[in-house]
GROMACS .gro file of N, CA and C in nm:
model
  399
    1MET      N    1   0.086  -0.117  -0.001
    1MET     CA    2   0.001  -0.002  -0.001
    1MET      C    3   0.087   0.124   0.002
    2SER      N    4   0.037   0.232  -0.046
    2SER     CA    5   0.111   0.357  -0.061
    2SER      C    6   0.126   0.428   0.076
    3GLU      N    7   0.216   0.527   0.069
    3GLU     CA    8   0.237   0.611   0.188
    3GLU      C    9   0.192   0.749   0.139
    4SER      N   10   0.072   0.763   0.084
    4SER     CA   11   0.038   0.894   0.014
    4SER      C   12   0.033   1.009   0.111
    5SER      N   13   0.008   0.979   0.242
    5SER     CA   14   0.004   1.094   0.334
    5SER      C   15   0.142   1.160   0.347
    6ALA      N   16   0.251   1.086   0.314
    6ALA     CA   17   0.384   1.147   0.330
    6ALA      C   18   0.428   1.209   0.195
    7GLU      N   19   0.358   1.177   0.088
    7GLU     CA   20   0.400   1.228  -0.044
    7GLU      C   21   0.353   1.370  -0.059
    8ARG      N   22   0.430   1.442  -0.145
    8ARG     CA   23   0.405   1.585  -0.168
    8ARG      C   24   0.360   1.608  -0.311
    9ASN      N   25   0.291   1.723  -0.334
    9ASN     CA   26   0.254   1.761  -0.462
    9ASN      C   27   0.354   1.850  -0.529
   10VAL      N   28   0.331   1.886  -0.651
   10VAL     CA   29   0.432   1.968  -0.728
   10VAL      C   30   0.446   2.108  -0.665
   11LEU      N   31   0.358   2.150  -0.578
   11LEU     CA   32   0.367   2.282  -0.510
   11LEU      C   33   0.440   2.266  -0.377
   12GLY      N   34   0.483   2.147  -0.343
   12GLY     CA   35   0.557   2.125  -0.222
   12GLY      C   36   0.472   2.104  -0.096
   13GLU      N   37   0.343   2.088  -0.118
   13GLU     CA   38   0.239   2.072  -0.014
   13GLU      C   39   0.199   1.927  -0.006
   14PRO      N   40   0.122   1.882   0.101
   14PRO     CA   41   0.073   1.745   0.103
   14PRO      C   42  -0.008   1.711  -0.020
   15LEU      N   43   0.013   1.596  -0.070
   15LEU     CA   44  -0.055   1.544  -0.190
   15LEU      C   45  -0.206   1.532  -0.161
   16GLU      N   46  -0.287   1.599  -0.236
   16GLU     CA   47  -0.430   1.595  -0.220
   16GLU      C   48  -0.489   1.482  -0.314
   17PRO      N   49  -0.609   1.432  -0.273
   17PRO     CA   50  -0.670   1.322  -0.358
   17PRO      C   51  -0.698   1.373  -0.502
   18CYS      N   52  -0.690   1.281  -0.589
   18CYS     CA   53  -0.717   1.321  -0.733
   18CYS      C   54  -0.859   1.290  -0.767
   19GLY      N   55  -0.902   1.162  -0.744
   19GLY     CA   56  -1.040   1.126  -0.781
   19GLY      C   57  -1.081   0.993  -0.733
   20THR      N   58  -1.209   0.979  -0.696
   20THR     CA   59  -1.260   0.852  -0.647
   20THR      C   60  -1.375   0.803  -0.729
   21ASP      N   61  -1.419   0.870  -0.831
   21ASP     CA   62  -1.526   0.825  -0.913
   21ASP      C   63  -1.494   0.858  -1.063
   22PRO      N   64  -1.417   0.771  -1.129
   22PRO     CA   65  -1.369   0.642  -1.084
   22PRO      C   66  -1.248   0.648  -0.994
   23MET      N   67  -1.225   0.544  -0.915
   23MET     CA   68  -1.115   0.539  -0.819
   23MET      C   69  -0.981   0.526  -0.897
   24THR      N   70  -0.903   0.630  -0.877
   24THR     CA   71  -0.779   0.644  -0.956
   24THR      C   72  -0.659   0.608  -0.868
   25GLY      N   73  -0.546   0.622  -0.931
   25GLY     CA   74  -0.417   0.598  -0.869
   25GLY      C   75  -0.355   0.464  -0.897
   26PHE      N   76  -0.229   0.458  -0.894
   26PHE     CA   77  -0.158   0.331  -0.911
   26PHE      C   78  -0.205   0.226  -0.814
   27TYR      N   79  -0.235   0.276  -0.689
   27TYR     CA   80  -0.276   0.189  -0.584
   27TYR      C   81  -0.430   0.183  -0.573
   28ARG      N   82  -0.501   0.249  -0.660
   28ARG     CA   83  -0.643   0.263  -0.660
   28ARG      C   84  -0.696   0.306  -0.529
   29ASP      N   85  -0.636   0.416  -0.480
   29ASP     CA   86  -0.669   0.472  -0.350
   29ASP      C   87  -0.716   0.617  -0.362
   30GLY      N   88  -0.735   0.665  -0.491
   30GLY     CA   89  -0.783   0.799  -0.513
   30GLY      C   90  -0.676   0.906  -0.525
   31SER      N   91  -0.549   0.866  -0.502
   31SER     CA   92  -0.444   0.963  -0.505
   31SER      C   93  -0.337   0.925  -0.607
   32CYS      N   94  -0.253   1.019  -0.652
   32CYS     CA   95  -0.142   0.993  -0.740
   32CYS      C   96  -0.019   0.964  -0.664
   33ALA      N   97  -0.033   0.881  -0.564
   33ALA     CA   98   0.087   0.837  -0.484
   33ALA      C   99   0.171   0.751  -0.580
   34CYS      N  100   0.305   0.762  -0.570
   34CYS     CA  101   0.401   0.691  -0.651
   34CYS      C  102   0.502   0.615  -0.559
   35GLY      N  103   0.467   0.496  -0.526
   35GLY     CA  104   0.563   0.415  -0.446
   35GLY      C  105   0.662   0.355  -0.533
   36GLU      N  106   0.752   0.275  -0.481
   36GLU     CA  107   0.860   0.215  -0.552
   36GLU      C  108   0.806   0.119  -0.661
   37GLU      N  109   0.687   0.064  -0.642
   37GLU     CA  110   0.628  -0.032  -0.738
   37GLU      C  111   0.579   0.040  -0.864
   38ASP      N  112   0.556   0.172  -0.861
   38ASP     CA  113   0.499   0.240  -0.970
   38ASP      C  114   0.611   0.290  -1.061
   39LEU      N  115   0.647   0.187  -1.150
   39LEU     CA  116   0.763   0.217  -1.241
   39LEU      C  117   0.717   0.308  -1.356
   40GLY      N  118   0.591   0.316  -1.382
   40GLY     CA  119   0.539   0.408  -1.490
   40GLY      C  120   0.522   0.550  -1.443
   41LEU      N  121   0.521   0.570  -1.313
   41LEU     CA  122   0.505   0.710  -1.262
   41LEU      C  123   0.376   0.769  -1.289
   42HIS      N  124   0.264   0.711  -1.236
   42HIS     CA  125   0.129   0.761  -1.249
   42HIS      C  126   0.110   0.880  -1.161
   43ALA      N  127   0.175   0.993  -1.200
   43ALA     CA  128   0.191   1.102  -1.108
   43ALA      C  129   0.109   1.228  -1.140
   44VAL      N  130   0.057   1.242  -1.261
   44VAL     CA  131  -0.017   1.361  -1.303
   44VAL      C  132  -0.163   1.343  -1.286
   45CYS      N  133  -0.225   1.430  -1.206
   45CYS     CA  134  -0.369   1.422  -1.191
   45CYS      C  135  -0.429   1.506  -1.298
   46ALA      N  136  -0.478   1.433  -1.402
   46ALA     CA  137  -0.538   1.496  -1.518
   46ALA      C  138  -0.692   1.491  -1.516
   47VAL      N  139  -0.747   1.596  -1.575
   47VAL     CA  140  -0.891   1.595  -1.602
   47VAL      C  141  -0.904   1.562  -1.749
   48VAL      N  142  -0.935   1.433  -1.780
   48VAL     CA  143  -0.921   1.393  -1.921
   48VAL      C  144  -1.023   1.453  -2.012
   49THR      N  145  -0.981   1.484  -2.134
   49THR     CA  146  -1.069   1.538  -2.233
   49THR      C  147  -1.082   1.435  -2.345
   50GLU      N  148  -1.179   1.457  -2.435
   50GLU     CA  149  -1.198   1.368  -2.547
   50GLU      C  150  -1.069   1.368  -2.634
   51GLU      N  151  -1.007   1.483  -2.658
   51GLU     CA  152  -0.892   1.488  -2.737
   51GLU      C  153  -0.775   1.413  -2.676
   52PHE      N  154  -0.762   1.426  -2.545
   52PHE     CA  155  -0.653   1.351  -2.473
   52PHE      C  156  -0.677   1.200  -2.487
   53LEU      N  157  -0.802   1.154  -2.468
   53LEU     CA  158  -0.835   1.011  -2.473
   53LEU      C  159  -0.810   0.958  -2.611
   54GLN      N  160  -0.849   1.039  -2.714
   54GLN     CA  161  -0.825   0.990  -2.853
   54GLN      C  162  -0.677   0.985  -2.883
   55HIS      N  163  -0.596   1.082  -2.833
   55HIS     CA  164  -0.457   1.082  -2.853
   55HIS      C  165  -0.396   0.956  -2.781
   56GLN      N  166  -0.433   0.932  -2.661
   56GLN     CA  167  -0.376   0.819  -2.588
   56GLN      C  168  -0.407   0.688  -2.662
   57GLN      N  169  -0.528   0.673  -2.708
   57GLN     CA  170  -0.560   0.555  -2.785
   57GLN      C  171  -0.473   0.541  -2.913
   58ALA      N  172  -0.455   0.650  -2.983
   58ALA     CA  173  -0.373   0.653  -3.104
   58ALA      C  174  -0.225   0.616  -3.079
   59VAL      N  175  -0.174   0.643  -2.956
   59VAL     CA  176  -0.034   0.608  -2.929
   59VAL      C  177  -0.026   0.474  -2.854
   60GLY      N  178  -0.134   0.402  -2.848
   60GLY     CA  179  -0.130   0.265  -2.793
   60GLY      C  180  -0.166   0.261  -2.637
   61ASN      N  181  -0.222   0.365  -2.589
   61ASN     CA  182  -0.257   0.369  -2.446
   61ASN      C  183  -0.409   0.396  -2.432
   62ASP      N  184  -0.487   0.284  -2.453
   62ASP     CA  185  -0.634   0.297  -2.449
   62ASP      C  186  -0.681   0.323  -2.310
   63LEU      N  187  -0.730   0.446  -2.279
   63LEU     CA  188  -0.782   0.476  -2.150
   63LEU      C  189  -0.939   0.480  -2.151
   64SER      N  190  -0.995   0.449  -2.267
   64SER     CA  191  -1.139   0.452  -2.274
   64SER      C  192  -1.208   0.319  -2.254
   65THR      N  193  -1.141   0.209  -2.285
   65THR     CA  194  -1.205   0.076  -2.279
   65THR      C  195  -1.187   0.014  -2.141
   66PRO      N  196  -1.299  -0.024  -2.076
   66PRO     CA  197  -1.289  -0.086  -1.942
   66PRO      C  198  -1.200  -0.217  -1.945
   67MET      N  199  -1.119  -0.237  -1.840
   67MET     CA  200  -1.040  -0.358  -1.821
   67MET      C  201  -1.064  -0.406  -1.678
   68PRO      N  202  -1.173  -0.475  -1.655
   68PRO     CA  203  -1.205  -0.515  -1.520
   68PRO      C  204  -1.095  -0.598  -1.450
   69ASP      N  205  -1.016  -0.673  -1.527
   69ASP     CA  206  -0.905  -0.750  -1.458
   69ASP      C  207  -0.808  -0.662  -1.387
   70TYR      N  208  -0.800  -0.537  -1.426
   70TYR     CA  209  -0.710  -0.439  -1.369
   70TYR      C  210  -0.779  -0.334  -1.289
   71ALA      N  211  -0.901  -0.358  -1.252
   71ALA     CA  212  -0.988  -0.260  -1.184
   71ALA      C  213  -0.989  -0.125  -1.256
   72PHE      N  214  -0.993  -0.134  -1.389
   72PHE     CA  215  -0.995  -0.013  -1.471
   72PHE      C  216  -1.131   0.000  -1.543
   73PRO      N  217  -1.199   0.107  -1.504
   73PRO     CA  218  -1.339   0.124  -1.556
   73PRO      C  219  -1.357   0.184  -1.696
   74GLY      N  220  -1.243   0.230  -1.754
   74GLY     CA  221  -1.256   0.305  -1.882
   74GLY      C  222  -1.297   0.447  -1.848
   75LEU      N  223  -1.233   0.543  -1.912
   75LEU     CA  224  -1.255   0.684  -1.878
   75LEU      C  225  -1.336   0.754  -1.983
   76LYS      N  226  -1.403   0.862  -1.932
   76LYS     CA  227  -1.477   0.944  -2.021
   76LYS      C  228  -1.440   1.094  -1.993
   77PRO      N  229  -1.462   1.178  -2.086
   77PRO     CA  230  -1.419   1.318  -2.060
   77PRO      C  231  -1.475   1.376  -1.931
   78GLY      N  232  -1.390   1.443  -1.858
   78GLY     CA  233  -1.425   1.506  -1.726
   78GLY      C  234  -1.377   1.415  -1.616
   79ASP      N  235  -1.344   1.290  -1.636
   79ASP     CA  236  -1.294   1.207  -1.525
   79ASP      C  237  -1.155   1.256  -1.488
   80ARG      N  238  -1.126   1.246  -1.354
   80ARG     CA  239  -0.987   1.276  -1.304
   80ARG      C  240  -0.920   1.141  -1.295
   81TRP      N  241  -0.796   1.143  -1.346
   81TRP     CA  242  -0.718   1.015  -1.349
   81TRP      C  243  -0.567   1.050  -1.334
   82CYS      N  244  -0.503   0.964  -1.261
   82CYS     CA  245  -0.355   0.974  -1.244
   82CYS      C  246  -0.293   0.915  -1.365
   83VAL      N  247  -0.236   0.994  -1.447
   83VAL     CA  248  -0.177   0.946  -1.572
   83VAL      C  249  -0.029   0.941  -1.560
   84VAL      N  250   0.035   0.857  -1.645
   84VAL     CA  251   0.174   0.841  -1.643
   84VAL      C  252   0.237   0.977  -1.693
   85ALA      N  253   0.333   1.025  -1.621
   85ALA     CA  254   0.391   1.156  -1.655
   85ALA      C  255   0.448   1.162  -1.799
   86ALA      N  256   0.515   1.058  -1.838
   86ALA     CA  257   0.573   1.059  -1.978
   86ALA      C  258   0.461   1.060  -2.080
   87ARG      N  259   0.350   0.991  -2.054
   87ARG     CA  260   0.235   0.993  -2.147
   87ARG      C  261   0.165   1.135  -2.158
   88TRP      N  262   0.158   1.198  -2.038
   88TRP     CA  263   0.100   1.330  -2.036
   88TRP      C  264   0.190   1.427  -2.118
   89LEU      N  265   0.321   1.414  -2.096
   89LEU     CA  266   0.417   1.502  -2.163
   89LEU      C  267   0.414   1.474  -2.313
   90GLN      N  268   0.393   1.349  -2.354
   90GLN     CA  269   0.385   1.318  -2.496
   90GLN      C  270   0.257   1.393  -2.555
   91ALA      N  271   0.147   1.391  -2.480
   91ALA     CA  272   0.026   1.459  -2.532
   91ALA      C  273   0.051   1.610  -2.536
   92TYR      N  274   0.123   1.662  -2.435
   92TYR     CA  275   0.154   1.811  -2.437
   92TYR      C  276   0.233   1.841  -2.563
   93HIS      N  277   0.330   1.765  -2.592
   93HIS     CA  278   0.414   1.792  -2.715
   93HIS      C  279   0.330   1.781  -2.842
   94ASP      N  280   0.221   1.700  -2.837
   94ASP     CA  281   0.133   1.682  -2.951
   94ASP      C  282   0.016   1.783  -2.953
   95GLY      N  283   0.017   1.868  -2.858
   95GLY     CA  284  -0.083   1.977  -2.852
   95GLY      C  285  -0.221   1.934  -2.794
   96VAL      N  286  -0.229   1.824  -2.718
   96VAL     CA  287  -0.356   1.776  -2.660
   96VAL      C  288  -0.344   1.744  -2.513
   97ALA      N  289  -0.264   1.817  -2.445
   97ALA     CA  290  -0.246   1.790  -2.298
   97ALA      C  291  -0.379   1.809  -2.229
   98ALA      N  292  -0.404   1.722  -2.133
   98ALA     CA  293  -0.529   1.731  -2.053
   98ALA      C  294  -0.499   1.835  -1.942
   99PRO      N  295  -0.601   1.904  -1.893
   99PRO     CA  296  -0.588   1.993  -1.773
   99PRO      C  297  -0.529   1.914  -1.655
  100VAL      N  298  -0.460   1.988  -1.570
  100VAL     CA  299  -0.389   1.927  -1.455
  100VAL      C  300  -0.435   1.989  -1.327
  101VAL      N  301  -0.453   1.901  -1.223
  101VAL     CA  302  -0.487   1.952  -1.082
  101VAL      C  303  -0.352   1.946  -1.011
  102LEU      N  304  -0.287   2.059  -0.999
  102LEU     CA  305  -0.151   2.070  -0.936
  102LEU      C  306  -0.150   2.014  -0.795
  103ALA      N  307  -0.248   2.050  -0.720
  103ALA     CA  308  -0.253   2.006  -0.575
  103ALA      C  309  -0.259   1.856  -0.558
  104SER      N  310  -0.301   1.785  -0.670
  104SER     CA  311  -0.314   1.639  -0.663
  104SER      C  312  -0.209   1.567  -0.751
  105THR      N  313  -0.121   1.645  -0.808
  105THR     CA  314  -0.013   1.588  -0.895
  105THR      C  315   0.113   1.575  -0.812
  106ASN      N  316   0.157   1.450  -0.812
  106ASN     CA  317   0.276   1.410  -0.732
  106ASN      C  318   0.398   1.485  -0.771
  107GLU      N  319   0.482   1.530  -0.678
  107GLU     CA  320   0.602   1.598  -0.700
  107GLU      C  321   0.700   1.520  -0.797
  108ARG      N  322   0.684   1.392  -0.794
  108ARG     CA  323   0.768   1.307  -0.885
  108ARG      C  324   0.745   1.330  -1.027
  109ALA      N  325   0.632   1.395  -1.065
  109ALA     CA  326   0.608   1.431  -1.204
  109ALA      C  327   0.713   1.524  -1.253
  110LEU      N  328   0.771   1.600  -1.158
  110LEU     CA  329   0.877   1.703  -1.198
  110LEU      C  330   1.005   1.631  -1.242
  111GLU      N  331   1.019   1.503  -1.220
  111GLU     CA  332   1.127   1.427  -1.274
  111GLU      C  333   1.119   1.423  -1.430
  112VAL      N  334   1.002   1.441  -1.485
  112VAL     CA  335   0.972   1.425  -1.623
  112VAL      C  336   0.922   1.552  -1.689
  113ILE      N  337   0.846   1.631  -1.613
  113ILE     CA  338   0.778   1.746  -1.669
  113ILE      C  339   0.812   1.874  -1.590
  114PRO      N  340   0.857   1.981  -1.652
  114PRO     CA  341   0.884   2.103  -1.584
  114PRO      C  342   0.756   2.166  -1.516
  115LEU      N  343   0.769   2.222  -1.402
  115LEU     CA  344   0.660   2.283  -1.331
  115LEU      C  345   0.590   2.384  -1.417
  116SER      N  346   0.669   2.463  -1.488
  116SER     CA  347   0.612   2.569  -1.578
  116SER      C  348   0.516   2.513  -1.681
  117VAL      N  349   0.543   2.392  -1.729
  117VAL     CA  350   0.458   2.328  -1.831
  117VAL      C  351   0.326   2.282  -1.762
  118LEU      N  352   0.342   2.222  -1.641
  118LEU     CA  353   0.221   2.179  -1.572
  118LEU      C  354   0.133   2.298  -1.535
  119LYS      N  355   0.192   2.411  -1.496
  119LYS     CA  356   0.115   2.527  -1.461
  119LYS      C  357   0.038   2.583  -1.584
  120GLU      N  358   0.089   2.571  -1.703
  120GLU     CA  359   0.020   2.616  -1.820
  120GLU      C  360  -0.117   2.550  -1.835
  121HIS      N  361  -0.132   2.431  -1.772
  121HIS     CA  362  -0.255   2.356  -1.793
  121HIS      C  363  -0.329   2.332  -1.657
  122ALA      N  364  -0.291   2.406  -1.552
  122ALA     CA  365  -0.351   2.396  -1.422
  122ALA      C  366  -0.495   2.439  -1.420
  123VAL      N  367  -0.580   2.365  -1.351
  123VAL     CA  368  -0.718   2.398  -1.330
  123VAL      C  369  -0.758   2.416  -1.186
  124ASP      N  370  -0.654   2.418  -1.101
  124ASP     CA  371  -0.677   2.434  -0.949
  124ASP      C  372  -0.740   2.570  -0.926
  125VAL      N  373  -0.825   2.572  -0.822
  125VAL     CA  374  -0.876   2.697  -0.769
  125VAL      C  375  -0.794   2.723  -0.645
  126PRO      N  376  -0.725   2.837  -0.632
  126PRO     CA  377  -0.643   2.867  -0.522
  126PRO      C  378  -0.726   2.890  -0.395
  127PRO      N  379  -0.667   2.863  -0.276
  127PRO     CA  380  -0.744   2.886  -0.148
  127PRO      C  381  -0.801   3.024  -0.139
  128ASP      N  382  -0.718   3.123  -0.182
  128ASP     CA  383  -0.759   3.263  -0.177
  128ASP      C  384  -0.798   3.305  -0.317
  129ILE      N  385  -0.928   3.310  -0.343
  129ILE     CA  386  -0.980   3.341  -0.479
  129ILE      C  387  -0.990   3.492  -0.508
  130SER      N  388  -0.946   3.577  -0.414
  130SER     CA  389  -0.967   3.721  -0.432
  130SER      C  390  -0.890   3.769  -0.558
  131GLY      N  391  -0.785   3.709  -0.595
  131GLY     CA  392  -0.716   3.751  -0.715
  131GLY      C  393  -0.787   3.706  -0.842
  132LEU      N  394  -0.888   3.626  -0.829
  132LEU     CA  395  -0.961   3.585  -0.951
  132LEU      C  396  -1.084   3.666  -0.970
  133VAL      N  397  -1.122   3.744  -0.872
  133VAL     CA  398  -1.252   3.816  -0.879
  133VAL      C  399  -1.233   3.947  -0.954
   0.00000   0.00000   0.00000
């Protein structure tokens, strides 16, 4: 099992949950915790879009088709999912990066993706929204 409570997000804060409907994460615990077993680095909390899903299928990473043997429900646009950092970066380079929830994206994503790139696609609402009004 993961030690998600000890893991940090890309902002240096405690890692927040990514999604529970469907239940995401390498450990299927709702977070983008990346233990030693997660060789693929499922670190980026993405809000998947139709374009992102189509791109992933085109590059051989079908995220739309359910795979019950792996507790994978198949994704639809709007779902939050912990995606492999290298796959997200590939989509970014191809112009179809999915939006990212920084507070729920594991700091280990920074091993693959610069923070500035993740911030370009951030959809987080900051705790103090006065700057948005």
